[in-house]
Amino acid sequence: MKEFFRRSKKSFSAEQSQSRGTSVPDDMWVKCPACRELVYKKELHDNLKVCPKCDHHMRLSSREWLAMFDAGSFVEYDGDLWPIDPLGFTSPDGTYAEKLVKTQERTEMPDAVISGVARIEERTLALAICDFSFMGASMGSVYGEKMVRAAERAAAMGIPLLTINSSGGARQQEGVIALMQMAKITMALTRLAEVGQPHIALLVDPCYGGVTASYPSVADIIIAEPGANIGFAGKRLIEQIVRQKLPAGFQTAEFMLEHGMIDMVTPRGDLRTVLSRALRLYKHSSSAFRVHTFVSDISSGRY
């Protein structure tokens, strides 16, 4: 009888499971940084990296943003512009030149911006898209030059300019050269305005520093994604300086909209439609077109 109740040795092992092809890949699930829920990776990408459980908008790379435009319509320009180390900048963790090489190898990008021309529902526009994974999309000389060329290209072709902006500010390793890009880009945009073409700025999380303080803030239409953090200095730094607790939601897209700093907050899934309507409206409008008219028309679904 004792033999009848004897337990047999376990026959299952992780090694056997993997050898049978039943192992679960480690990258099938993504944890949402907002609600901390696990989301099936394919479902997340099909939803444009917006959490289906809490609507948190996760960051997109510059290449991922291209999926918003007509398939195969993007033509890249100025991809041969590479940054240099003009100041011979050195820090405790290495030189700027070394950091550039490592970041370029990791991101497979020469710098933080890709630019070119694409279409939305057959409407052509110039593009400049920032990628936060490249040194926090800090604004250096190549960043500025690509933005300027995109604005000048739009002016020469007579088409609108869309900038998708995410940044931590000016690139400290390039010193005053980085700071000069703020004025340089803004001046290029005046030439776009002279030919009657709009600059539409999309602000995505996070957008801080000299970027927010310069060219996106003077765009004809300023759109932000829900929950995006937008500002100049960070919230904690401001609280330390003013020695006061800042309001809830301070520096979020919704807070900026409420205080008149941006024109609209648009979920990622609606961006293509909203941009298409804006381009159509500009095409058929006169130079007296007003932003608040566009916003009200979009809200009412007129266009």
PDB file of C-alpha atoms in Angstrom:
ATOM      1  CA  MET A   1       0.000   0.000   0.000  1.00  0.00           C
ATOM      2  CA  LYS A   2       2.831   2.376   0.696  1.00  0.00           C
ATOM      3  CA  GLU A   3       3.999   2.051  -2.910  1.00  0.00           C
ATOM      4  CA  PHE A   4       0.527   3.070  -4.107  1.00  0.00           C
ATOM      5  CA  PHE A   5       0.743   6.497  -2.431  1.00  0.00           C
ATOM      6  CA  ARG A   6       4.330   7.271  -3.384  1.00  0.00           C
ATOM      7  CA  ARG A   7       4.715  10.549  -5.373  1.00  0.00           C
ATOM      8  CA  SER A   8       6.458  10.335  -8.720  1.00  0.00           C
ATOM      9  CA  LYS A   9       9.242  12.729  -9.603  1.00  0.00           C
ATOM     10  CA  LYS A  10       8.247  15.946 -11.362  1.00  0.00           C
ATOM     11  CA  SER A  11       8.722  15.637 -15.079  1.00  0.00           C
ATOM     12  CA  PHE A  12       8.348  19.344 -15.939  1.00  0.00           C
ATOM     13  CA  SER A  13      11.272  21.761 -16.148  1.00  0.00           C
ATOM     14  CA  ALA A  14      11.818  25.189 -17.671  1.00  0.00           C
ATOM     15  CA  GLU A  15      14.470  23.728 -19.954  1.00  0.00           C
ATOM     16  CA  GLN A  16      12.050  21.117 -21.285  1.00  0.00           C
ATOM     17  CA  SER A  17       9.355  23.751 -21.831  1.00  0.00           C
ATOM     18  CA  GLN A  18      11.719  25.915 -23.862  1.00  0.00           C
ATOM     19  CA  SER A  19      12.922  22.939 -25.886  1.00  0.00           C
ATOM     20  CA  ARG A  20       9.320  22.136 -26.817  1.00  0.00           C
ATOM     21  CA  GLY A  21       8.777  25.663 -28.088  1.00  0.00           C
ATOM     22  CA  THR A  22       6.195  26.579 -25.430  1.00  0.00           C
ATOM     23  CA  SER A  23       8.167  29.381 -23.747  1.00  0.00           C
ATOM     24  CA  VAL A  24       6.597  32.834 -23.592  1.00  0.00           C
ATOM     25  CA  PRO A  25       8.775  35.628 -25.054  1.00  0.00           C
ATOM     26  CA  ASP A  26       9.877  38.233 -22.541  1.00  0.00           C
ATOM     27  CA  ASP A  27       8.807  41.169 -24.729  1.00  0.00           C
ATOM     28  CA  MET A  28       5.157  40.208 -25.331  1.00  0.00           C
ATOM     29  CA  TRP A  29       3.865  42.528 -22.593  1.00  0.00           C
ATOM     30  CA  VAL A  30       4.501  46.161 -21.701  1.00  0.00           C
ATOM     31  CA  LYS A  31       3.796  47.725 -18.305  1.00  0.00           C
ATOM     32  CA  CYS A  32       2.030  51.083 -18.579  1.00  0.00           C
ATOM     33  CA  PRO A  33       4.033  53.698 -16.620  1.00  0.00           C
ATOM     34  CA  ALA A  34       0.796  55.428 -15.581  1.00  0.00           C
ATOM     35  CA  CYS A  35      -1.638  52.716 -14.462  1.00  0.00           C
ATOM     36  CA  ARG A  36       1.032  49.979 -14.053  1.00  0.00           C
ATOM     37  CA  GLU A  37      -1.165  47.478 -15.897  1.00  0.00           C
ATOM     38  CA  LEU A  38       0.313  44.952 -18.312  1.00  0.00           C
ATOM     39  CA  VAL A  39      -0.679  45.528 -21.931  1.00  0.00           C
ATOM     40  CA  TYR A  40      -0.201  43.094 -24.788  1.00  0.00           C
ATOM     41  CA  LYS A  41       2.531  44.632 -26.930  1.00  0.00           C
ATOM     42  CA  LYS A  42       0.772  44.123 -30.263  1.00  0.00           C
ATOM     43  CA  GLU A  43      -2.432  45.651 -28.885  1.00  0.00           C
ATOM     44  CA  LEU A  44      -0.430  48.636 -27.650  1.00  0.00           C
ATOM     45  CA  HIS A  45       1.227  49.230 -31.028  1.00  0.00           C
ATOM     46  CA  ASP A  46      -2.087  48.838 -32.854  1.00  0.00           C
ATOM     47  CA  ASN A  47      -3.398  51.551 -30.538  1.00  0.00           C
ATOM     48  CA  LEU A  48      -0.520  53.929 -31.460  1.00  0.00           C
ATOM     49  CA  LYS A  49       1.153  53.262 -28.085  1.00  0.00           C
ATOM     50  CA  VAL A  50      -1.771  54.688 -26.153  1.00  0.00           C
ATOM     51  CA  CYS A  51      -2.643  52.540 -23.133  1.00  0.00           C
ATOM     52  CA  PRO A  52      -6.078  50.979 -23.794  1.00  0.00           C
ATOM     53  CA  LYS A  53      -6.762  50.864 -20.044  1.00  0.00           C
ATOM     54  CA  CYS A  54      -5.972  54.423 -18.928  1.00  0.00           C
ATOM     55  CA  ASP A  55      -5.358  56.352 -22.206  1.00  0.00           C
ATOM     56  CA  HIS A  56      -1.811  57.231 -21.191  1.00  0.00           C
ATOM     57  CA  HIS A  57       0.133  58.406 -24.275  1.00  0.00           C
ATOM     58  CA  MET A  58       3.512  56.691 -24.325  1.00  0.00           C
ATOM     59  CA  ARG A  59       6.425  58.154 -26.233  1.00  0.00           C
ATOM     60  CA  LEU A  60       6.842  57.444 -29.929  1.00  0.00           C
ATOM     61  CA  SER A  61      10.169  57.447 -31.731  1.00  0.00           C
ATOM     62  CA  SER A  62      10.544  59.758 -34.722  1.00  0.00           C
ATOM     63  CA  ARG A  63      10.219  56.780 -37.079  1.00  0.00           C
ATOM     64  CA  GLU A  64       7.070  55.575 -35.319  1.00  0.00           C
ATOM     65  CA  TRP A  65       5.456  58.970 -35.893  1.00  0.00           C
ATOM     66  CA  LEU A  66       5.731  58.413 -39.655  1.00  0.00           C
ATOM     67  CA  ALA A  67       2.905  55.856 -39.452  1.00  0.00           C
ATOM     68  CA  MET A  68       0.499  58.800 -39.072  1.00  0.00           C
ATOM     69  CA  PHE A  69       1.151  59.921 -42.658  1.00  0.00           C
ATOM     70  CA  ASP A  70       0.143  58.403 -45.983  1.00  0.00           C
ATOM     71  CA  ALA A  71       1.960  55.109 -46.479  1.00  0.00           C
ATOM     72  CA  GLY A  72       5.184  55.485 -48.445  1.00  0.00           C
ATOM     73  CA  SER A  73       4.810  59.257 -48.779  1.00  0.00           C
ATOM     74  CA  PHE A  74       7.684  60.310 -46.510  1.00  0.00           C
ATOM     75  CA  VAL A  75      10.835  61.500 -48.253  1.00  0.00           C
ATOM     76  CA  GLU A  76      13.709  62.324 -45.906  1.00  0.00           C
ATOM     77  CA  TYR A  77      15.928  65.365 -46.386  1.00  0.00           C
ATOM     78  CA  ASP A  78      19.157  66.458 -44.684  1.00  0.00           C
ATOM     79  CA  GLY A  79      19.908  62.995 -43.354  1.00  0.00           C
ATOM     80  CA  ASP A  80      23.584  63.641 -44.042  1.00  0.00           C
ATOM     81  CA  LEU A  81      23.895  66.328 -41.336  1.00  0.00           C
ATOM     82  CA  TRP A  82      25.969  65.037 -38.405  1.00  0.00           C
ATOM     83  CA  PRO A  83      26.878  66.958 -35.227  1.00  0.00           C
ATOM     84  CA  ILE A  84      30.442  67.705 -34.190  1.00  0.00           C
ATOM     85  CA  ASP A  85      32.054  68.656 -30.874  1.00  0.00           C
ATOM     86  CA  PRO A  86      32.779  72.382 -31.409  1.00  0.00           C
ATOM     87  CA  LEU A  87      33.834  73.061 -27.808  1.00  0.00           C
ATOM     88  CA  GLY A  88      35.750  69.874 -27.040  1.00  0.00           C
ATOM     89  CA  PHE A  89      33.290  69.390 -24.184  1.00  0.00           C
ATOM     90  CA  THR A  90      34.351  67.006 -21.418  1.00  0.00           C
ATOM     91  CA  SER A  91      32.413  65.810 -18.389  1.00  0.00           C
ATOM     92  CA  PRO A  92      33.099  63.223 -15.644  1.00  0.00           C
ATOM     93  CA  ASP A  93      31.347  60.536 -17.701  1.00  0.00           C
ATOM     94  CA  GLY A  94      33.364  61.164 -20.875  1.00  0.00           C
ATOM     95  CA  THR A  95      33.604  63.515 -23.812  1.00  0.00           C
ATOM     96  CA  TYR A  96      30.717  64.859 -25.858  1.00  0.00           C
ATOM     97  CA  ALA A  97      32.186  63.232 -28.975  1.00  0.00           C
ATOM     98  CA  GLU A  98      32.154  59.820 -27.288  1.00  0.00           C
ATOM     99  CA  LYS A  99      28.585  60.314 -26.083  1.00  0.00           C
ATOM    100  CA  LEU A 100      27.477  61.252 -29.588  1.00  0.00           C
ATOM    101  CA  VAL A 101      28.918  58.072 -31.063  1.00  0.00           C
ATOM    102  CA  LYS A 102      27.285  55.857 -28.420  1.00  0.00           C
ATOM    103  CA  THR A 103      23.914  57.553 -28.863  1.00  0.00           C
ATOM    104  CA  GLN A 104      24.116  57.334 -32.648  1.00  0.00           C
ATOM    105  CA  GLU A 105      24.869  53.620 -32.450  1.00  0.00           C
ATOM    106  CA  ARG A 106      22.014  53.009 -30.011  1.00  0.00           C
ATOM    107  CA  THR A 107      19.355  55.044 -31.848  1.00  0.00           C
ATOM    108  CA  GLU A 108      20.650  54.567 -35.415  1.00  0.00           C
ATOM    109  CA  MET A 109      20.137  58.310 -35.924  1.00  0.00           C
ATOM    110  CA  PRO A 110      22.745  61.021 -36.600  1.00  0.00           C
ATOM    111  CA  ASP A 111      20.918  63.502 -34.348  1.00  0.00           C
ATOM    112  CA  ALA A 112      17.645  64.187 -32.548  1.00  0.00           C
ATOM    113  CA  VAL A 113      15.552  65.344 -35.536  1.00  0.00           C
ATOM    114  CA  ILE A 114      14.437  63.755 -38.772  1.00  0.00           C
ATOM    115  CA  SER A 115      13.013  66.027 -41.455  1.00  0.00           C
ATOM    116  CA  GLY A 116      11.480  65.736 -44.875  1.00  0.00           C
ATOM    117  CA  VAL A 117       8.228  65.920 -46.803  1.00  0.00           C
ATOM    118  CA  ALA A 118       5.140  63.699 -46.442  1.00  0.00           C
ATOM    119  CA  ARG A 119       1.406  63.679 -47.136  1.00  0.00           C
ATOM    120  CA  ILE A 120      -1.750  63.434 -45.062  1.00  0.00           C
ATOM    121  CA  GLU A 121      -4.742  62.387 -47.157  1.00  0.00           C
ATOM    122  CA  GLU A 122      -2.864  63.505 -50.272  1.00  0.00           C
ATOM    123  CA  ARG A 123      -2.048  66.931 -48.807  1.00  0.00           C
ATOM    124  CA  THR A 124       1.675  67.615 -48.868  1.00  0.00           C
ATOM    125  CA  LEU A 125       3.510  69.176 -45.934  1.00  0.00           C
ATOM    126  CA  ALA A 126       7.059  69.606 -44.667  1.00  0.00           C
ATOM    127  CA  LEU A 127       8.015  67.726 -41.500  1.00  0.00           C
ATOM    128  CA  ALA A 128      10.469  67.979 -38.635  1.00  0.00           C
ATOM    129  CA  ILE A 129      10.133  65.363 -35.891  1.00  0.00           C
ATOM    130  CA  CYS A 130      12.079  65.310 -32.619  1.00  0.00           C
ATOM    131  CA  ASP A 131      13.131  62.041 -31.008  1.00  0.00           C
ATOM    132  CA  PHE A 132      13.504  62.141 -27.214  1.00  0.00           C
ATOM    133  CA  SER A 133      15.600  58.965 -27.191  1.00  0.00           C
ATOM    134  CA  PHE A 134      18.503  60.930 -28.707  1.00  0.00           C
ATOM    135  CA  MET A 135      20.004  62.832 -25.771  1.00  0.00           C
ATOM    136  CA  GLY A 136      16.569  63.967 -24.630  1.00  0.00           C
ATOM    137  CA  ALA A 137      15.987  65.605 -28.029  1.00  0.00           C
ATOM    138  CA  SER A 138      18.250  68.415 -26.861  1.00  0.00           C
ATOM    139  CA  MET A 139      18.543  71.280 -29.320  1.00  0.00           C
ATOM    140  CA  GLY A 140      22.010  71.569 -30.829  1.00  0.00           C
ATOM    141  CA  SER A 141      23.401  72.890 -34.090  1.00  0.00           C
ATOM    142  CA  VAL A 142      22.131  70.031 -36.280  1.00  0.00           C
ATOM    143  CA  TYR A 143      18.710  70.138 -34.627  1.00  0.00           C
ATOM    144  CA  GLY A 144      18.469  73.849 -35.417  1.00  0.00           C
ATOM    145  CA  GLU A 145      19.786  73.503 -38.959  1.00  0.00           C
ATOM    146  CA  LYS A 146      17.275  70.774 -39.811  1.00  0.00           C
ATOM    147  CA  MET A 147      14.417  72.870 -38.445  1.00  0.00           C
ATOM    148  CA  VAL A 148      15.561  75.896 -40.443  1.00  0.00           C
ATOM    149  CA  ARG A 149      15.909  73.917 -43.653  1.00  0.00           C
ATOM    150  CA  ALA A 150      12.468  72.375 -43.117  1.00  0.00           C
ATOM    151  CA  ALA A 151      10.930  75.850 -42.737  1.00  0.00           C
ATOM    152  CA  GLU A 152      12.774  77.192 -45.782  1.00  0.00           C
ATOM    153  CA  ARG A 153      11.817  74.116 -47.807  1.00  0.00           C
ATOM    154  CA  ALA A 154       8.167  74.617 -46.883  1.00  0.00           C
ATOM    155  CA  ALA A 155       8.379  78.278 -47.911  1.00  0.00           C
ATOM    156  CA  ALA A 156      10.051  77.443 -51.241  1.00  0.00           C
ATOM    157  CA  MET A 157       7.520  74.701 -52.052  1.00  0.00           C
ATOM    158  CA  GLY A 158       4.548  76.703 -50.797  1.00  0.00           C
ATOM    159  CA  ILE A 159       3.421  74.024 -48.337  1.00  0.00           C
ATOM    160  CA  PRO A 160       2.659  73.988 -44.571  1.00  0.00           C
ATOM    161  CA  LEU A 161       5.197  72.948 -41.948  1.00  0.00           C
ATOM    162  CA  LEU A 162       4.450  70.494 -39.155  1.00  0.00           C
ATOM    163  CA  THR A 163       6.888  70.181 -36.255  1.00  0.00           C
ATOM    164  CA  ILE A 164       6.468  67.395 -33.690  1.00  0.00           C
ATOM    165  CA  ASN A 165       8.286  68.660 -30.638  1.00  0.00           C
ATOM    166  CA  SER A 166       9.660  66.821 -27.624  1.00  0.00           C
ATOM    167  CA  SER A 167      12.750  68.061 -25.846  1.00  0.00           C
ATOM    168  CA  GLY A 168      14.573  68.704 -22.614  1.00  0.00           C
ATOM    169  CA  GLY A 169      15.953  72.028 -23.880  1.00  0.00           C
ATOM    170  CA  ALA A 170      19.167  73.317 -25.418  1.00  0.00           C
ATOM    171  CA  ARG A 171      22.157  70.957 -25.610  1.00  0.00           C
ATOM    172  CA  GLN A 172      24.589  72.138 -22.951  1.00  0.00           C
ATOM    173  CA  GLN A 173      27.573  70.430 -24.641  1.00  0.00           C
ATOM    174  CA  GLU A 174      27.335  72.970 -27.484  1.00  0.00           C
ATOM    175  CA  GLY A 175      27.000  76.022 -25.245  1.00  0.00           C
ATOM    176  CA  VAL A 176      25.990  79.297 -26.885  1.00  0.00           C
ATOM    177  CA  ILE A 177      25.811  77.595 -30.294  1.00  0.00           C
ATOM    178  CA  ALA A 178      22.834  75.627 -29.021  1.00  0.00           C
ATOM    179  CA  LEU A 179      21.184  78.741 -27.586  1.00  0.00           C
ATOM    180  CA  MET A 180      21.516  80.516 -30.938  1.00  0.00           C
ATOM    181  CA  GLN A 181      19.237  77.932 -32.544  1.00  0.00           C
ATOM    182  CA  MET A 182      16.185  79.442 -30.838  1.00  0.00           C
ATOM    183  CA  ALA A 183      16.487  82.717 -32.725  1.00  0.00           C
ATOM    184  CA  LYS A 184      17.721  81.009 -35.885  1.00  0.00           C
ATOM    185  CA  ILE A 185      14.639  78.797 -36.209  1.00  0.00           C
ATOM    186  CA  THR A 186      12.238  81.591 -35.290  1.00  0.00           C
ATOM    187  CA  MET A 187      13.682  83.842 -37.989  1.00  0.00           C
ATOM    188  CA  ALA A 188      13.334  81.076 -40.591  1.00  0.00           C
ATOM    189  CA  LEU A 189       9.661  80.780 -39.703  1.00  0.00           C
ATOM    190  CA  THR A 190       9.107  84.434 -40.586  1.00  0.00           C
ATOM    191  CA  ARG A 191       9.981  83.557 -44.191  1.00  0.00           C
ATOM    192  CA  LEU A 192       7.331  80.831 -44.090  1.00  0.00           C
ATOM    193  CA  ALA A 193       4.774  83.357 -42.843  1.00  0.00           C
ATOM    194  CA  GLU A 194       5.696  85.763 -45.665  1.00  0.00           C
ATOM    195  CA  VAL A 195       4.500  83.254 -48.282  1.00  0.00           C
ATOM    196  CA  GLY A 196       1.259  82.641 -46.363  1.00  0.00           C
ATOM    197  CA  GLN A 197       1.967  79.089 -45.215  1.00  0.00           C
ATOM    198  CA  PRO A 198       1.241  77.916 -41.650  1.00  0.00           C
ATOM    199  CA  HIS A 199       3.458  76.360 -39.035  1.00  0.00           C
ATOM    200  CA  ILE A 200       1.581  73.757 -36.986  1.00  0.00           C
ATOM    201  CA  ALA A 201       3.372  72.711 -33.804  1.00  0.00           C
ATOM    202  CA  LEU A 202       2.517  69.489 -32.003  1.00  0.00           C
ATOM    203  CA  LEU A 203       3.825  69.308 -28.432  1.00  0.00           C
ATOM    204  CA  VAL A 204       4.316  65.817 -27.006  1.00  0.00           C
ATOM    205  CA  ASP A 205       5.616  64.634 -23.659  1.00  0.00           C
ATOM    206  CA  PRO A 206       7.951  66.052 -22.482  1.00  0.00           C
ATOM    207  CA  CYS A 207       8.585  69.461 -24.029  1.00  0.00           C
ATOM    208  CA  TYR A 208      10.750  71.791 -21.929  1.00  0.00           C
ATOM    209  CA  GLY A 209      13.449  74.433 -21.958  1.00  0.00           C
ATOM    210  CA  GLY A 210      14.526  76.572 -24.879  1.00  0.00           C
ATOM    211  CA  VAL A 211      12.448  74.556 -27.325  1.00  0.00           C
ATOM    212  CA  THR A 212       9.160  75.413 -25.602  1.00  0.00           C
ATOM    213  CA  ALA A 213      10.355  78.994 -25.131  1.00  0.00           C
ATOM    214  CA  SER A 214      11.018  79.553 -28.829  1.00  0.00           C
ATOM    215  CA  TYR A 215       9.607  78.350 -32.143  1.00  0.00           C
ATOM    216  CA  PRO A 216       6.681  76.061 -31.046  1.00  0.00           C
ATOM    217  CA  SER A 217       5.189  78.863 -28.957  1.00  0.00           C
ATOM    218  CA  VAL A 218       4.896  81.181 -31.977  1.00  0.00           C
ATOM    219  CA  ALA A 219       3.281  78.604 -34.273  1.00  0.00           C
ATOM    220  CA  ASP A 220       0.053  79.413 -36.067  1.00  0.00           C
ATOM    221  CA  ILE A 221      -1.633  76.419 -34.439  1.00  0.00           C
ATOM    222  CA  ILE A 222      -0.334  74.809 -31.246  1.00  0.00           C
ATOM    223  CA  ILE A 223      -1.639  71.319 -30.493  1.00  0.00           C
ATOM    224  CA  ALA A 224      -0.688  69.104 -27.568  1.00  0.00           C
ATOM    225  CA  GLU A 225      -1.296  65.476 -26.693  1.00  0.00           C
ATOM    226  CA  PRO A 226      -3.333  64.665 -23.561  1.00  0.00           C
ATOM    227  CA  GLY A 227      -1.264  64.663 -20.392  1.00  0.00           C
ATOM    228  CA  ALA A 228       1.877  65.992 -22.082  1.00  0.00           C
ATOM    229  CA  ASN A 229       4.223  67.888 -19.744  1.00  0.00           C
ATOM    230  CA  ILE A 230       5.004  71.279 -21.242  1.00  0.00           C
ATOM    231  CA  GLY A 231       6.978  74.145 -19.756  1.00  0.00           C
ATOM    232  CA  PHE A 232      10.303  75.908 -19.443  1.00  0.00           C
ATOM    233  CA  ALA A 233      11.742  74.827 -16.095  1.00  0.00           C
ATOM    234  CA  GLY A 234      10.611  71.693 -14.282  1.00  0.00           C
ATOM    235  CA  LYS A 235       7.925  71.747 -11.624  1.00  0.00           C
ATOM    236  CA  ARG A 236      10.254  70.777  -8.761  1.00  0.00           C
ATOM    237  CA  LEU A 237      12.763  73.487  -9.670  1.00  0.00           C
ATOM    238  CA  ILE A 238      10.041  76.138  -9.759  1.00  0.00           C
ATOM    239  CA  GLU A 239       8.698  75.027  -6.371  1.00  0.00           C
ATOM    240  CA  GLN A 240      12.183  75.274  -4.875  1.00  0.00           C
ATOM    241  CA  ILE A 241      12.628  78.812  -6.218  1.00  0.00           C
ATOM    242  CA  VAL A 242       9.208  80.265  -5.346  1.00  0.00           C
ATOM    243  CA  ARG A 243       8.912  78.155  -2.153  1.00  0.00           C
ATOM    244  CA  GLN A 244       5.273  77.411  -2.908  1.00  0.00           C
ATOM    245  CA  LYS A 245       3.286  74.329  -3.844  1.00  0.00           C
ATOM    246  CA  LEU A 246       2.170  74.569  -7.452  1.00  0.00           C
ATOM    247  CA  PRO A 247      -1.407  73.735  -8.535  1.00  0.00           C
ATOM    248  CA  ALA A 248      -2.421  70.188  -9.413  1.00  0.00           C
ATOM    249  CA  GLY A 249      -1.851  69.417 -13.060  1.00  0.00           C
ATOM    250  CA  PHE A 250       0.603  72.312 -13.434  1.00  0.00           C
ATOM    251  CA  GLN A 251       2.419  72.265 -16.798  1.00  0.00           C
ATOM    252  CA  THR A 252       0.208  69.571 -18.284  1.00  0.00           C
ATOM    253  CA  ALA A 253      -1.357  70.059 -21.710  1.00  0.00           C
ATOM    254  CA  GLU A 254      -4.776  70.505 -20.103  1.00  0.00           C
ATOM    255  CA  PHE A 255      -3.448  73.186 -17.738  1.00  0.00           C
ATOM    256  CA  MET A 256      -1.807  75.006 -20.654  1.00  0.00           C
ATOM    257  CA  LEU A 257      -5.054  74.920 -22.644  1.00  0.00           C
ATOM    258  CA  GLU A 258      -7.053  76.254 -19.721  1.00  0.00           C
ATOM    259  CA  HIS A 259      -4.645  79.189 -19.397  1.00  0.00           C
ATOM    260  CA  GLY A 260      -4.568  80.033 -23.100  1.00  0.00           C
ATOM    261  CA  MET A 261      -1.027  78.858 -23.855  1.00  0.00           C
ATOM    262  CA  ILE A 262      -2.015  76.316 -26.523  1.00  0.00           C
ATOM    263  CA  ASP A 263      -4.929  76.033 -28.942  1.00  0.00           C
ATOM    264  CA  MET A 264      -6.133  72.479 -28.448  1.00  0.00           C
ATOM    265  CA  VAL A 265      -5.477  69.115 -26.816  1.00  0.00           C
ATOM    266  CA  THR A 266      -5.943  66.245 -29.263  1.00  0.00           C
ATOM    267  CA  PRO A 267      -5.715  62.493 -28.578  1.00  0.00           C
ATOM    268  CA  ARG A 268      -3.201  60.686 -30.762  1.00  0.00           C
ATOM    269  CA  GLY A 269      -5.877  58.682 -32.529  1.00  0.00           C
ATOM    270  CA  ASP A 270      -7.525  61.905 -33.759  1.00  0.00           C
ATOM    271  CA  LEU A 271      -4.378  63.724 -34.867  1.00  0.00           C
ATOM    272  CA  ARG A 272      -4.444  62.613 -38.490  1.00  0.00           C
ATOM    273  CA  THR A 273      -8.031  63.804 -38.912  1.00  0.00           C
ATOM    274  CA  VAL A 274      -7.415  67.114 -37.154  1.00  0.00           C
ATOM    275  CA  LEU A 275      -4.265  67.841 -39.167  1.00  0.00           C
ATOM    276  CA  SER A 276      -5.996  66.939 -42.419  1.00  0.00           C
ATOM    277  CA  ARG A 277      -8.832  69.343 -41.614  1.00  0.00           C
ATOM    278  CA  ALA A 278      -6.373  72.077 -40.714  1.00  0.00           C
ATOM    279  CA  LEU A 279      -4.510  71.671 -43.996  1.00  0.00           C
ATOM    280  CA  ARG A 280      -7.771  71.699 -45.950  1.00  0.00           C
ATOM    281  CA  LEU A 281      -8.939  74.826 -44.112  1.00  0.00           C
ATOM    282  CA  TYR A 282      -5.684  76.681 -44.735  1.00  0.00           C
ATOM    283  CA  LYS A 283      -5.754  75.738 -48.405  1.00  0.00           C
ATOM    284  CA  HIS A 284      -9.166  77.350 -48.899  1.00  0.00           C
ATOM    285  CA  SER A 285      -8.700  80.289 -46.526  1.00  0.00           C
ATOM    286  CA  SER A 286      -7.375  83.793 -47.049  1.00  0.00           C
ATOM    287  CA  SER A 287      -4.439  85.364 -45.227  1.00  0.00           C
ATOM    288  CA  ALA A 288      -6.961  86.664 -42.697  1.00  0.00           C
ATOM    289  CA  PHE A 289      -7.525  83.145 -41.368  1.00  0.00           C
ATOM    290  CA  ARG A 290      -7.819  83.059 -37.580  1.00  0.00           C
ATOM    291  CA  VAL A 291      -6.782  80.243 -35.290  1.00  0.00           C
ATOM    292  CA  HIS A 292      -9.822  80.476 -33.019  1.00  0.00           C
ATOM    293  CA  THR A 293     -12.061  79.998 -36.070  1.00  0.00           C
ATOM    294  CA  PHE A 294     -10.212  76.791 -36.905  1.00  0.00           C
ATOM    295  CA  VAL A 295     -10.476  75.497 -33.348  1.00  0.00           C
ATOM    296  CA  SER A 296     -14.214  76.130 -33.159  1.00  0.00           C
ATOM    297  CA  ASP A 297     -14.770  74.559 -36.564  1.00  0.00           C
ATOM    298  CA  ILE A 298     -12.792  71.457 -35.620  1.00  0.00           C
ATOM    299  CA  SER A 299     -14.708  71.141 -32.346  1.00  0.00           C
ATOM    300  CA  SER A 300     -18.036  71.364 -34.140  1.00  0.00           C
ATOM    301  CA  GLY A 301     -16.969  68.874 -36.795  1.00  0.00           C
ATOM    302  CA  ARG A 302     -17.597  71.341 -39.578  1.00  0.00           C
ATOM    303  CA  TYR A 303     -14.468  70.364 -41.480  1.00  0.00           C
TER     304      TYR A 303
END
